[in-house]
């Protein structure tokens, strides 16, 4: 009888342990950091656009919606200009200057007039057909927003590593990415397009995001943003690339924003020239390594960089970036040892001794209980 009770107790114990670890595993999955950029409605890819024949026809109710503004108090999700575009952009400009970077405490002369900035943006786009845009459409806006700005030794570029790079740059606290500049922060994640027939001058229902006859329209804002940011970078700069792309996609590829708008625009002369380009090549936990420093597309990139007269360095997986990758994928095979060593170091910091041994004892106890259970179930 006692054996029977012991078996039932052990069985329940194991079941509870199992369920807890399942819940825990599910929790972990939901917070994975991804190397790829998240979906961004505002930035068109440089890759060949989808042919118009492939596009789905608009549903009928959509045609009617076009007649009314979706921003009349009752919010309706559309593919058009973001409701409150003006207020959001001006608000972000104030927040950026007076809260985030606290410019009022430092360089007074560099504070921008937010209303004037928004007006430069608006006059480039309002009442203007989206597909007529080109790479000079937003020139005035970028000139105003970024005049007098130089990013020295802290500019960070990336390709195929959006999540990790932005976790690492930490909103400009460690490094500065394009999104950490005022010009890009004001527009990041927003959608807009002009419409000459609409009373507001914006189309709040639908914005095209690929113009069949003018690829520059899709690149007008973010292409120029990338180019301008590259021109502001000075000293040593950092580029985070992905060396574990699937389908043989190279870490450095033609037709990317980085290759088309950033690399050709780094300054080679003058006080604010770029001196050295540091490549940080990442390999995602649990994914295959497709390229390392000194291989394939990295050789091509090195040659381009040296030909432009910059120094070149490449490092595979700097430790601080491994920690960021493992931070949210710590179940990955490559992260297990790091996790164990960290636990020991932290236990030592907290308790002056490692608890890991104690943890492994309790694990042993669970295993023994399980064995005992099997033994008694078989026997009785
Ligand atoms: O085409 P990519 O990378 O080489 O572009 C990355 C490069 C960065 O250095 C940024 O300065 O260009 C800039 N940039 C962005 O800041 C950005 N945010 C979001 C380029 N693209 C950006 N996105 C979206 O990611 C956009 O939709 C575009 O198509 C992808 C490009 O990502 P990529 O191929 O990884």
CSV table of C-alpha atoms and ligand atoms in Angstrom, one decimal:
chain,number,residue,atom,x,y,z
A,1,UNK,CA,0.0,0.0,0.0
A,2,UNK,CA,2.8,2.4,1.0
A,3,UNK,CA,4.5,1.7,-2.3
A,4,UNK,CA,1.4,2.5,-4.2
A,5,UNK,CA,1.0,5.9,-2.4
A,6,UNK,CA,4.7,6.7,-3.1
A,7,UNK,CA,4.2,6.0,-6.8
A,8,UNK,CA,1.1,8.2,-7.0
A,9,UNK,CA,2.9,11.0,-5.2
A,10,UNK,CA,5.9,10.8,-7.5
A,11,UNK,CA,3.7,10.7,-10.6
A,12,UNK,CA,1.9,13.9,-9.5
A,13,UNK,CA,5.3,15.6,-8.7
A,14,UNK,CA,6.6,14.8,-12.2
A,15,UNK,CA,3.4,16.0,-13.8
A,16,UNK,CA,3.6,19.4,-12.0
A,17,UNK,CA,7.3,19.7,-12.9
A,18,UNK,CA,6.6,19.0,-16.6
A,19,UNK,CA,3.6,21.4,-16.8
A,20,UNK,CA,5.7,24.2,-15.2
A,21,UNK,CA,8.5,23.7,-17.7
A,22,UNK,CA,6.1,23.7,-20.6
A,23,UNK,CA,4.5,27.0,-19.5
A,24,UNK,CA,8.0,28.4,-19.0
A,25,UNK,CA,9.1,27.3,-22.5
A,26,UNK,CA,6.0,29.0,-24.1
A,27,UNK,CA,6.8,32.2,-22.3
A,28,UNK,CA,10.3,32.2,-23.6
A,29,UNK,CA,9.2,31.7,-27.2
A,30,UNK,CA,7.0,34.8,-27.2
A,31,UNK,CA,9.9,37.2,-26.5
A,32,UNK,CA,12.4,36.0,-29.1
A,33,UNK,CA,14.6,38.8,-30.5
A,34,UNK,CA,14.8,38.5,-34.3
A,35,UNK,CA,17.6,39.4,-36.5
A,36,UNK,CA,15.2,40.4,-39.3
A,37,UNK,CA,13.5,43.8,-39.3
A,38,UNK,CA,9.9,43.8,-38.2
A,39,UNK,CA,7.2,44.6,-40.7
A,40,UNK,CA,7.3,48.3,-41.5
A,41,UNK,CA,4.5,49.7,-43.5
A,42,UNK,CA,6.4,52.9,-44.2
A,43,UNK,CA,9.5,51.7,-45.9
A,44,UNK,CA,9.5,50.0,-49.3
A,45,UNK,CA,12.0,47.4,-50.0
A,46,UNK,CA,14.6,48.0,-52.7
A,47,UNK,CA,13.9,44.6,-54.0
A,48,UNK,CA,11.9,44.3,-57.3
A,49,UNK,CA,8.4,45.4,-56.6
A,50,UNK,CA,5.4,43.1,-56.9
A,51,UNK,CA,3.8,43.3,-60.4
A,52,UNK,CA,0.5,45.1,-60.5
A,53,UNK,CA,-1.2,42.0,-62.0
A,54,UNK,CA,-0.4,40.2,-58.7
A,55,UNK,CA,-2.2,42.7,-56.6
A,56,UNK,CA,-5.5,41.8,-55.0
A,57,UNK,CA,-8.5,43.9,-56.2
A,58,UNK,CA,-9.8,46.4,-53.6
A,59,UNK,CA,-12.9,45.3,-51.9
A,60,UNK,CA,-16.0,47.2,-52.9
A,61,UNK,CA,-16.6,48.9,-49.5
A,62,UNK,CA,-13.1,50.3,-49.8
A,63,UNK,CA,-14.0,52.4,-52.9
A,64,UNK,CA,-16.8,54.1,-50.9
A,65,UNK,CA,-14.5,54.7,-47.9
A,66,UNK,CA,-12.3,56.7,-50.2
A,67,UNK,CA,-14.8,59.5,-50.2
A,68,UNK,CA,-14.7,60.1,-46.5
A,69,UNK,CA,-11.7,60.8,-44.2
A,70,UNK,CA,-10.9,58.0,-41.9
A,71,UNK,CA,-9.7,60.5,-39.4
A,72,UNK,CA,-13.1,62.1,-38.5
A,73,UNK,CA,-13.1,61.1,-34.9
A,74,UNK,CA,-13.9,57.4,-35.4
A,75,UNK,CA,-10.7,55.6,-36.1
A,76,UNK,CA,-10.8,53.2,-39.0
A,77,UNK,CA,-7.7,51.1,-39.9
A,78,UNK,CA,-6.7,51.8,-43.5
A,79,UNK,CA,-3.6,51.6,-45.7
A,80,UNK,CA,-3.5,55.3,-46.0
A,81,UNK,CA,-1.9,58.3,-44.2
A,82,UNK,CA,-1.7,57.8,-40.4
A,83,UNK,CA,-4.4,59.8,-38.6
A,84,UNK,CA,-2.9,62.6,-36.7
A,85,UNK,CA,0.3,62.6,-38.8
A,86,UNK,CA,0.9,66.3,-38.1
A,87,UNK,CA,0.3,66.1,-34.3
A,88,UNK,CA,2.4,62.9,-34.0
A,89,UNK,CA,5.3,64.4,-35.9
A,90,UNK,CA,5.4,67.7,-34.1
A,91,UNK,CA,4.9,65.9,-30.7
A,92,UNK,CA,7.7,63.5,-31.4
A,93,UNK,CA,10.0,66.4,-32.3
A,94,UNK,CA,9.3,68.1,-29.0
A,95,UNK,CA,9.7,64.8,-27.1
A,96,UNK,CA,13.0,64.1,-28.9
A,97,UNK,CA,14.5,67.4,-28.2
A,98,UNK,CA,13.2,68.3,-24.8
A,99,UNK,CA,12.7,64.9,-23.1
A,100,UNK,CA,14.8,62.2,-24.8
A,101,UNK,CA,18.0,64.1,-25.6
A,102,UNK,CA,17.3,67.1,-23.3
A,103,UNK,CA,18.8,69.5,-25.7
A,104,UNK,CA,17.6,72.5,-23.6
A,105,UNK,CA,20.3,71.5,-21.1
A,106,UNK,CA,23.1,71.3,-23.6
A,107,UNK,CA,23.5,72.8,-27.0
A,108,UNK,CA,20.8,75.6,-27.3
A,109,UNK,CA,21.9,76.6,-30.7
A,110,UNK,CA,21.1,73.2,-32.2
A,111,UNK,CA,17.4,73.1,-31.1
A,112,UNK,CA,15.1,72.9,-34.1
A,113,UNK,CA,11.8,74.6,-34.6
A,114,UNK,CA,9.4,71.7,-34.7
A,115,UNK,CA,6.6,73.5,-36.5
A,116,UNK,CA,9.0,74.8,-39.2
A,117,UNK,CA,10.3,71.2,-39.6
A,118,UNK,CA,6.9,69.7,-40.0
A,119,UNK,CA,6.1,72.5,-42.5
A,120,UNK,CA,9.1,71.6,-44.6
A,121,UNK,CA,7.9,68.0,-44.6
A,122,UNK,CA,4.3,68.8,-45.4
A,123,UNK,CA,5.1,71.2,-48.2
A,124,UNK,CA,7.0,68.4,-49.9
A,125,UNK,CA,4.1,65.9,-49.8
A,126,UNK,CA,0.7,67.6,-49.4
A,127,UNK,CA,-1.4,67.7,-52.5
A,128,UNK,CA,1.5,66.0,-54.4
A,129,UNK,CA,0.9,62.6,-56.1
A,130,UNK,CA,2.9,59.9,-54.4
A,131,UNK,CA,4.3,58.4,-57.6
A,132,UNK,CA,5.8,61.8,-58.6
A,133,UNK,CA,8.2,61.8,-55.6
A,134,UNK,CA,11.9,61.3,-56.1
A,135,UNK,CA,15.1,61.5,-54.1
A,136,UNK,CA,15.1,65.3,-53.9
A,137,UNK,CA,11.5,65.6,-52.6
A,138,UNK,CA,12.5,65.7,-48.9
A,139,UNK,CA,15.8,67.5,-49.3
A,140,UNK,CA,14.8,70.6,-47.4
A,141,UNK,CA,13.3,68.6,-44.5
A,142,UNK,CA,16.5,66.6,-44.0
A,143,UNK,CA,18.7,69.7,-44.4
A,144,UNK,CA,16.7,71.4,-41.7
A,145,UNK,CA,16.4,68.4,-39.3
A,146,UNK,CA,20.0,67.4,-39.5
A,147,UNK,CA,22.0,70.6,-40.1
A,148,UNK,CA,24.9,70.8,-37.7
A,149,UNK,CA,24.6,67.2,-36.6
A,150,UNK,CA,27.7,64.8,-36.8
A,151,UNK,CA,27.7,61.3,-35.4
A,152,UNK,CA,31.3,60.8,-34.3
A,153,UNK,CA,32.5,57.2,-33.5
A,154,UNK,CA,29.0,56.1,-32.6
A,155,UNK,CA,27.1,55.6,-35.9
A,156,UNK,CA,25.7,52.1,-36.3
A,157,UNK,CA,24.4,50.6,-39.6
A,158,UNK,CA,22.9,47.2,-40.1
A,159,UNK,CA,21.6,44.9,-42.7
A,160,UNK,CA,19.5,41.8,-41.8
A,161,UNK,CA,20.0,42.4,-38.1
A,162,UNK,CA,17.3,45.0,-37.1
A,163,UNK,CA,16.3,43.5,-33.7
A,164,UNK,CA,19.7,42.8,-32.2
A,165,UNK,CA,21.2,46.1,-33.5
A,166,UNK,CA,18.5,48.2,-32.0
A,167,UNK,CA,18.6,46.3,-28.7
A,168,UNK,CA,22.4,46.9,-28.7
A,169,UNK,CA,22.2,50.6,-29.7
A,170,UNK,CA,19.7,51.1,-26.8
A,171,UNK,CA,17.8,54.1,-28.2
A,172,UNK,CA,21.0,56.0,-28.8
A,173,UNK,CA,22.5,55.4,-25.4
A,174,UNK,CA,25.2,53.2,-26.8
A,175,UNK,CA,25.2,53.8,-30.5
A,176,UNK,CA,23.2,55.9,-32.9
A,177,UNK,CA,21.2,54.2,-35.6
A,178,UNK,CA,19.2,56.1,-38.3
A,179,UNK,CA,16.0,55.8,-36.2
A,180,UNK,CA,17.8,57.7,-33.4
A,181,UNK,CA,18.2,60.8,-35.5
A,182,UNK,CA,15.5,63.5,-35.2
A,183,UNK,CA,14.6,63.4,-38.9
A,184,UNK,CA,13.9,59.6,-38.8
A,185,UNK,CA,12.4,59.5,-35.3
A,186,UNK,CA,9.7,62.0,-36.3
A,187,UNK,CA,8.5,59.7,-39.2
A,188,UNK,CA,9.4,56.2,-38.0
A,189,UNK,CA,6.5,53.8,-38.4
A,190,UNK,CA,4.1,56.4,-39.9
A,191,UNK,CA,2.5,56.2,-43.3
A,192,UNK,CA,1.7,59.1,-45.6
A,193,UNK,CA,0.9,60.0,-49.2
A,194,UNK,CA,-0.3,63.2,-50.9
A,195,UNK,CA,-3.5,63.4,-52.9
A,196,UNK,CA,-4.2,66.4,-55.1
A,197,UNK,CA,-8.0,65.7,-55.1
A,198,UNK,CA,-8.5,65.3,-51.4
A,199,UNK,CA,-9.5,68.4,-49.3
A,200,UNK,CA,-6.8,67.6,-46.7
A,201,UNK,CA,-4.2,67.1,-49.4
A,202,UNK,CA,-3.4,63.7,-48.0
A,203,UNK,CA,-4.9,60.3,-48.8
A,204,UNK,CA,-6.2,58.9,-45.6
A,205,UNK,CA,-7.5,55.8,-47.1
A,206,UNK,CA,-4.9,54.2,-49.3
A,207,UNK,CA,-1.3,54.9,-50.1
A,208,UNK,CA,0.5,53.1,-53.0
A,209,UNK,CA,3.8,51.5,-51.9
A,210,UNK,CA,5.1,50.6,-55.2
A,211,UNK,CA,5.0,52.8,-58.2
A,212,UNK,CA,5.3,50.8,-61.4
A,213,UNK,CA,7.1,53.5,-63.4
A,214,UNK,CA,9.1,55.2,-60.7
A,215,UNK,CA,11.0,53.1,-58.1
A,216,UNK,CA,12.5,56.4,-56.7
A,217,UNK,CA,9.0,57.4,-55.4
A,218,UNK,CA,9.1,54.5,-52.9
A,219,UNK,CA,12.6,55.4,-51.9
A,220,UNK,CA,12.1,59.1,-51.7
A,221,UNK,CA,12.0,59.4,-47.9
A,222,UNK,CA,13.8,56.4,-46.5
A,223,UNK,CA,16.4,56.3,-49.3
A,224,UNK,CA,17.3,59.9,-48.7
A,225,UNK,CA,17.2,59.3,-44.9
A,226,UNK,CA,19.7,56.5,-45.2
A,227,UNK,CA,21.9,58.6,-47.6
A,228,UNK,CA,21.9,61.6,-45.3
A,229,UNK,CA,22.6,59.6,-42.2
A,230,UNK,CA,25.6,58.0,-43.9
A,231,UNK,CA,26.9,61.5,-44.7
A,232,UNK,CA,26.7,62.5,-41.0
A,233,UNK,CA,28.7,59.5,-39.8
A,234,UNK,CA,32.3,60.3,-38.8
A,235,UNK,CA,35.3,58.6,-37.3
A,236,UNK,CA,34.9,54.9,-36.6
A,237,UNK,CA,31.6,53.4,-37.7
A,238,UNK,CA,29.9,50.1,-37.0
A,239,UNK,CA,27.9,47.8,-39.3
A,240,UNK,CA,26.1,44.8,-37.9
A,241,UNK,CA,25.6,42.0,-40.5
A,242,UNK,CA,23.9,38.6,-40.5
A,243,UNK,CA,26.1,35.6,-41.3
A,244,UNK,CA,23.4,33.0,-40.9
A,245,UNK,CA,20.9,33.9,-43.6
A,246,UNK,CA,18.9,31.1,-45.1
A,247,UNK,CA,18.8,30.3,-48.8
A,248,UNK,CA,22.4,31.4,-49.4
A,249,UNK,CA,21.5,35.1,-49.0
A,250,UNK,CA,24.7,36.9,-48.5
A,251,UNK,CA,25.5,39.0,-45.4
A,252,UNK,CA,26.4,41.9,-47.7
A,253,UNK,CA,24.1,42.1,-50.7
A,254,UNK,CA,23.6,44.4,-53.6
A,255,UNK,CA,20.2,46.2,-53.7
A,256,UNK,CA,20.1,46.7,-49.9
A,257,UNK,CA,19.7,50.1,-48.3
A,258,UNK,CA,23.2,49.6,-46.8
A,259,UNK,CA,24.9,48.9,-50.2
A,260,UNK,CA,22.9,51.4,-52.3
A,261,UNK,CA,22.5,54.4,-50.0
A,262,UNK,CA,24.9,54.1,-47.1
A,263,UNK,CA,28.2,52.6,-48.2
A,264,UNK,CA,28.7,54.9,-51.2
A,265,UNK,CA,27.9,58.0,-49.1
A,266,UNK,CA,30.4,57.8,-46.2
A,267,UNK,CA,32.6,60.9,-46.2
A,268,UNK,CA,36.2,60.2,-47.4
A,269,UNK,CA,37.7,63.7,-46.8
A,270,UNK,CA,37.4,66.6,-44.4
A,271,UNK,CA,37.2,67.0,-40.6
A,272,UNK,CA,34.2,64.7,-40.4
A,273,UNK,CA,35.4,61.9,-42.6
A,274,UNK,CA,34.9,58.2,-41.8
A,275,UNK,CA,38.2,56.6,-40.8
A,276,UNK,CA,37.4,53.0,-40.1
A,277,UNK,CA,34.5,50.6,-40.8
A,278,UNK,CA,34.0,47.9,-38.2
A,279,UNK,CA,31.9,45.0,-39.3
A,280,UNK,CA,30.2,43.0,-36.6
A,281,UNK,CA,29.1,39.7,-38.1
A,282,UNK,CA,26.4,37.8,-36.2
A,283,UNK,CA,25.4,34.2,-36.3
A,284,UNK,CA,22.0,33.5,-34.9
A,285,UNK,CA,21.8,30.8,-32.2
A,286,UNK,CA,20.4,27.5,-33.5
A,287,UNK,CA,21.0,28.6,-37.1
A,288,UNK,CA,23.7,27.5,-39.5
A,289,UNK,CA,26.7,29.7,-40.2
A,290,UNK,CA,26.7,30.6,-43.8
A,291,UNK,CA,29.6,33.2,-43.8
A,292,UNK,CA,32.4,34.2,-41.5
A,293,UNK,CA,34.7,37.2,-41.6
A,294,UNK,CA,37.1,36.8,-44.5
A,295,UNK,CA,34.6,34.7,-46.6
A,296,UNK,CA,32.4,35.2,-49.6
A,297,UNK,CA,30.5,38.5,-49.5
A,298,UNK,CA,32.6,39.8,-46.7
A,299,UNK,CA,35.6,39.7,-49.0
A,300,UNK,CA,33.7,41.7,-51.6
A,301,UNK,CA,32.7,44.2,-48.9
A,302,UNK,CA,36.3,44.5,-47.6
A,303,UNK,CA,37.6,45.3,-51.1
A,304,UNK,CA,34.9,48.0,-51.6
A,305,UNK,CA,35.8,49.5,-48.2
A,306,UNK,CA,39.5,49.5,-48.8
A,307,UNK,CA,39.1,50.9,-52.3
A,308,UNK,CA,37.3,53.9,-50.8
A,309,UNK,CA,40.3,54.5,-48.5
A,310,UNK,CA,38.8,53.4,-45.2
A,311,UNK,CA,40.3,51.0,-42.7
A,312,UNK,CA,38.5,47.7,-42.3
A,313,UNK,CA,38.0,45.4,-39.4
A,314,UNK,CA,35.6,42.4,-39.1
A,315,UNK,CA,34.7,40.5,-35.9
A,316,UNK,CA,32.5,37.4,-35.7
A,317,UNK,CA,30.0,37.6,-32.9
A,318,UNK,CA,31.4,40.1,-30.3
A,319,UNK,CA,30.5,38.8,-26.8
A,320,UNK,CA,28.1,41.6,-25.9
A,321,UNK,CA,26.1,40.7,-29.0
A,322,UNK,CA,26.1,37.0,-28.2
A,323,UNK,CA,24.6,37.9,-24.8
A,324,UNK,CA,21.9,39.9,-26.5
A,325,UNK,CA,21.1,37.1,-28.9
A,326,UNK,CA,21.1,34.5,-26.1
A,327,UNK,CA,19.1,36.7,-23.7
A,328,UNK,CA,16.0,35.8,-25.5
A,329,UNK,CA,16.9,32.5,-27.1
A,330,UNK,CA,18.6,30.9,-24.1
A,331,UNK,CA,17.1,27.5,-24.8
A,332,UNK,CA,19.3,27.4,-27.9
A,333,UNK,CA,22.0,24.8,-27.8
A,334,UNK,CA,24.8,27.4,-28.2
A,335,UNK,CA,23.5,29.4,-25.2
A,336,UNK,CA,23.3,26.6,-22.6
A,337,UNK,CA,26.8,26.7,-21.4
A,338,UNK,CA,26.8,30.5,-21.2
A,339,UNK,CA,23.6,30.3,-19.2
A,340,UNK,CA,25.1,27.8,-16.8
A,341,UNK,CA,28.3,29.8,-16.3
A,342,UNK,CA,26.3,33.0,-15.8
A,343,UNK,CA,24.1,31.3,-13.1
A,344,UNK,CA,27.2,30.2,-11.2
A,345,UNK,CA,28.7,33.7,-11.4
A,346,UNK,CA,25.4,35.3,-10.2
A,347,UNK,CA,24.9,32.8,-7.4
A,348,UNK,CA,28.4,33.6,-6.2
A,349,UNK,CA,27.6,37.3,-6.3
A,350,UNK,CA,24.4,36.9,-4.4
A,351,UNK,CA,25.2,34.1,-1.9
A,352,UNK,CA,29.0,34.0,-2.0
A,353,UNK,CA,28.7,30.4,-3.3
A,354,UNK,CA,27.2,28.6,-6.3
A,355,UNK,CA,23.7,27.2,-5.9
A,356,UNK,CA,24.1,25.3,-9.1
A,357,UNK,CA,25.3,22.2,-7.2
A,358,UNK,CA,22.2,22.4,-5.0
A,359,UNK,CA,20.0,22.7,-8.2
A,360,UNK,CA,21.6,19.6,-9.7
A,361,UNK,CA,21.0,17.7,-6.4
A,362,UNK,CA,17.3,18.5,-6.6
A,363,UNK,CA,17.3,17.4,-10.2
A,364,UNK,CA,18.9,14.1,-9.2
A,365,UNK,CA,16.2,13.6,-6.6
A,366,UNK,CA,13.5,14.0,-9.2
A,367,UNK,CA,15.2,11.5,-11.4
A,368,UNK,CA,15.5,9.0,-8.5
A,369,UNK,CA,11.8,9.5,-7.7
A,370,UNK,CA,10.9,8.8,-11.3
A,371,UNK,CA,13.0,5.6,-11.3
A,372,UNK,CA,11.4,4.5,-8.0
A,373,UNK,CA,8.0,5.1,-9.5
A,374,UNK,CA,8.7,3.0,-12.6
A,375,UNK,CA,10.1,0.2,-10.4
A,376,UNK,CA,7.1,0.0,-8.2
A,377,UNK,CA,4.6,0.3,-11.0
A,378,UNK,CA,6.2,-2.5,-12.8
A,379,UNK,CA,6.5,-4.6,-9.6
A,380,UNK,CA,2.9,-4.2,-8.3
B,1,LIG,O1,18.2,47.1,-46.8
B,1,LIG,P1,19.1,47.1,-45.6
B,1,LIG,O2,18.7,46.0,-44.5
B,1,LIG,O3,20.5,46.9,-45.8
B,1,LIG,O4,18.8,48.4,-44.8
B,1,LIG,C1,19.4,48.7,-43.6
B,1,LIG,C2,20.1,50.0,-43.5
B,1,LIG,C3,20.3,50.4,-42.1
B,1,LIG,O5,21.7,50.7,-41.8
B,1,LIG,C4,19.4,51.6,-41.8
B,1,LIG,O6,20.2,52.8,-41.6
B,1,LIG,O7,19.2,51.1,-44.1
B,1,LIG,C5,18.6,51.8,-43.1
B,1,LIG,N1,17.2,51.3,-42.9
B,1,LIG,C6,16.4,51.5,-41.8
B,1,LIG,O8,16.7,52.2,-40.9
B,1,LIG,C7,15.2,50.7,-41.7
B,1,LIG,N2,14.3,50.5,-40.7
B,1,LIG,C8,13.4,49.6,-41.1
B,1,LIG,C9,16.7,50.5,-44.0
B,1,LIG,N3,15.5,49.8,-43.9
B,1,LIG,C10,14.8,49.8,-42.8
B,1,LIG,N4,13.7,49.2,-42.4
B,1,LIG,C11,13.0,48.1,-43.1
B,1,LIG,O9,13.9,47.0,-43.2
B,1,LIG,C12,12.6,48.4,-44.5
B,1,LIG,O10,11.3,47.9,-44.7
B,1,LIG,C13,13.5,47.7,-45.5
B,1,LIG,O11,12.9,47.1,-46.6
B,1,LIG,C14,14.1,46.6,-44.6
B,1,LIG,C15,15.6,46.6,-45.0
B,1,LIG,O12,16.2,45.7,-44.1
B,1,LIG,P2,17.5,44.9,-44.5
B,1,LIG,O13,17.3,44.2,-45.8
B,1,LIG,O14,17.7,44.0,-43.3
